[in-house]
């Protein structure tokens, strides 16, 4: 039996439901020596700002139990260099989602507009885990009013599919999901990293120069599954599940909890072929379970008593 792996993520047609997560796969070309990018559903770029950014000083990465801490500080080449140098390096039939980030709403909107002018950009992913400077550093994704204004501005700036990547550092993910849907988002990506801190007990110094970092990897997977499940029950727009996916079984869990697609992040640091292996494993799982179309697996969590 051949399995139909195609999914539609809010208007972005994918040959299979596996993308790579922003910031963990460079701009794609870095991984071309390891795998044919066309085996993937798509890739999500490092978050892009209007101007290039150098990011934080080291140490920017540290090991954590079951994952890693990072505070890269959103180092990136900027929108123009991405469009002029990074995108053209990719094979024409690789689906590219551009991740967008800014410290002001206008910056997000302008970056979205410029990226949307390229026919190679299949969609945008709005990284809402960025501190809003005018509000004293609260993340856009932590405040429903700010999030609403952000999605509205980006929605006006582009005709391309817009995915909003939610911050998990909130009390109610369902509320944030509803805000995005109401402002016209085509889909949601979740979760970004969980705010975290670790230190060296002998020196009493934080492991990261930035003091706080984001926790990713298998340690956050159950939290991510919970949030995907809650968000999928709150909105009708499709969800891209992210958080600690190391294997195909992990990815399938996200589909069952209501995600239409998934992203592989930290796993690519351990194994650059991880995302492609997840694609093959999902197909094998579907075959083993007699699932002809992968979309039929989405949201099939067997609840107790059902
Ligand atoms: C080193 C590193 C850099 C990241 N950079 C970004 C980024 O630029 N934009 C973004 O939206 N998420 C970024 N993320 C978050 C990931 O895309 C993903 O949401 C998170 O790591 C959870 O997935 P994982 O556990 O599979 O890594 C980064 C994560 C890591 C580990």
Short mmCIF file of C-alpha atoms in Angstrom, two decimals, residues 166 172-179 181 188 190 224-240 254-260 298-304 306:
data_model
loop_
_atom_site.label_atom_id
_atom_site.label_comp_id
_atom_site.label_asym_id
_atom_site.label_seq_id
_atom_site.Cartn_x
_atom_site.Cartn_y
_atom_site.Cartn_z
CA UNK A 166 3.36 30.93 19.38
CA UNK A 172 -3.46 29.89 28.13
CA UNK A 173 -2.23 28.75 24.72
CA UNK A 174 -5.87 28.37 23.59
CA UNK A 175 -6.48 32.09 24.13
CA UNK A 176 -3.43 33.04 22.04
CA UNK A 177 -4.46 30.59 19.31
CA UNK A 178 -7.93 32.17 19.13
CA UNK A 179 -6.45 35.68 18.90
CA UNK A 181 -7.34 32.94 14.15
CA UNK A 188 -0.19 28.17 13.89
CA UNK A 190 3.88 25.66 18.26
CA UNK A 224 4.40 20.78 23.37
CA UNK A 225 1.99 17.87 22.84
CA UNK A 226 -0.29 19.29 25.52
CA UNK A 227 -0.26 22.74 23.92
CA UNK A 228 -0.87 21.41 20.39
CA UNK A 229 -3.80 19.40 21.68
CA UNK A 230 -5.29 22.38 23.54
CA UNK A 231 -4.78 24.76 20.60
CA UNK A 232 -6.24 22.29 18.10
CA UNK A 233 -9.43 22.12 20.15
CA UNK A 234 -9.66 25.91 20.34
CA UNK A 235 -9.29 26.83 16.63
CA UNK A 236 -10.12 25.52 13.15
CA UNK A 237 -6.92 26.68 11.41
CA UNK A 238 -4.22 24.01 10.99
CA UNK A 239 -1.36 23.57 13.43
CA UNK A 240 2.28 22.73 12.89
CA UNK A 254 1.86 15.38 17.29
CA UNK A 255 -0.35 14.42 14.32
CA UNK A 256 -2.58 12.34 16.60
CA UNK A 257 -2.83 15.31 19.01
CA UNK A 258 -4.17 17.49 16.19
CA UNK A 259 -1.16 18.81 14.25
CA UNK A 260 -1.45 18.80 10.45
CA UNK A 298 -4.69 14.08 12.37
CA UNK A 299 -6.59 14.62 15.63
CA UNK A 300 -7.32 10.95 16.29
CA UNK A 301 -6.32 10.87 19.97
CA UNK A 302 -8.27 8.01 21.55
CA UNK A 303 -9.64 9.62 24.68
CA UNK A 304 -10.50 7.49 27.73
CA UNK A 306 -14.56 7.11 23.96
#
